[in-house]
Amino acid sequence: MQTRTNQNPNDRLVDIKTVCFTLSRSKASIYRDIQRGSFPEPIKLGGSSRWRVSDLNRIIDPDAPVAA
């Protein structure tokens, strides 16, 4: 199995538990905002949902420069 060592940490995928902890929000509020279109859609991996760390960083600080 190959390991990607040069992967950008902002492209890492995190689960809903991490999203809730990072943003101090409930799971219900996250999914409600997804339905409203005001929160990024999850990336589906099998039966689970994941979000990019870069998407969360943009929510936390929308004025921060985007890392390449």
GROMACS .gro file of C-alpha atoms in nm:
model
   68
    1MET     CA    1   0.000   0.000   0.000
    2GLN     CA    2   0.131   0.344  -0.094
    3THR     CA    3   0.133   0.636   0.150
    4ARG     CA    4   0.101   0.990   0.021
    5THR     CA    5   0.350   1.196   0.218
    6ASN     CA    6   0.323   1.515   0.012
    7GLN     CA    7  -0.052   1.556   0.059
    8ASN     CA    8  -0.167   1.907   0.153
    9PRO     CA    9  -0.302   1.894   0.513
   10ASN     CA   10  -0.585   2.130   0.409
   11ASP     CA   11  -0.709   1.862   0.170
   12ARG     CA   12  -0.743   1.612   0.454
   13LEU     CA   13  -1.097   1.483   0.502
   14VAL     CA   14  -1.266   1.489   0.841
   15ASP     CA   15  -1.587   1.337   0.973
   16ILE     CA   16  -1.900   1.507   1.110
   17LYS     CA   17  -1.780   1.466   1.469
   18THR     CA   18  -1.467   1.667   1.388
   19VAL     CA   19  -1.671   1.928   1.197
   20CYS     CA   20  -1.904   1.973   1.495
   21PHE     CA   21  -1.614   2.001   1.740
   22THR     CA   22  -1.415   2.241   1.519
   23LEU     CA   23  -1.709   2.474   1.456
   24SER     CA   24  -1.876   2.427   1.798
   25ARG     CA   25  -2.203   2.335   1.630
   26SER     CA   26  -2.444   2.045   1.644
   27LYS     CA   27  -2.477   1.781   1.378
   28ALA     CA   28  -2.837   1.890   1.317
   29SER     CA   29  -2.733   2.253   1.253
   30ILE     CA   30  -2.463   2.143   1.006
   31TYR     CA   31  -2.705   1.926   0.805
   32ARG     CA   32  -2.973   2.197   0.819
   33ASP     CA   33  -2.728   2.447   0.668
   34ILE     CA   34  -2.633   2.195   0.398
   35GLN     CA   35  -3.001   2.171   0.302
   36ARG     CA   36  -3.022   2.553   0.292
   37GLY     CA   37  -2.714   2.567   0.070
   38SER     CA   38  -2.510   2.768   0.320
   39PHE     CA   39  -2.265   2.491   0.413
   40PRO     CA   40  -2.042   2.281   0.184
   41GLU     CA   41  -2.186   1.950   0.067
   42PRO     CA   42  -2.008   1.649   0.215
   43ILE     CA   43  -1.788   1.418   0.015
   44LYS     CA   44  -1.943   1.073   0.037
   45LEU     CA   45  -1.710   0.780   0.105
   46GLY     CA   46  -1.915   0.466   0.115
   47GLY     CA   47  -2.184   0.534   0.374
   48SER     CA   48  -2.002   0.818   0.550
   49SER     CA   49  -1.972   1.189   0.492
   50ARG     CA   50  -1.645   1.379   0.499
   51TRP     CA   51  -1.547   1.745   0.461
   52ARG     CA   52  -1.219   1.902   0.350
   53VAL     CA   53  -1.024   2.085   0.620
   54SER     CA   54  -0.981   2.370   0.370
   55ASP     CA   55  -1.362   2.413   0.356
   56LEU     CA   56  -1.376   2.437   0.735
   57ASN     CA   57  -1.090   2.686   0.737
   58ARG     CA   58  -1.282   2.908   0.492
   59ILE     CA   59  -1.584   2.900   0.725
   60ILE     CA   60  -1.369   2.988   1.027
   61ASP     CA   61  -1.181   3.268   0.850
   62PRO     CA   62  -1.337   3.366   0.516
   63ASP     CA   63  -1.081   3.647   0.463
   64ALA     CA   64  -0.775   3.424   0.496
   65PRO     CA   65  -0.572   3.363   0.179
   66VAL     CA   66  -0.629   3.027   0.012
   67ALA     CA   67  -0.326   2.798   0.034
   68ALA     CA   68  -0.209   2.649  -0.295
   0.00000   0.00000   0.00000
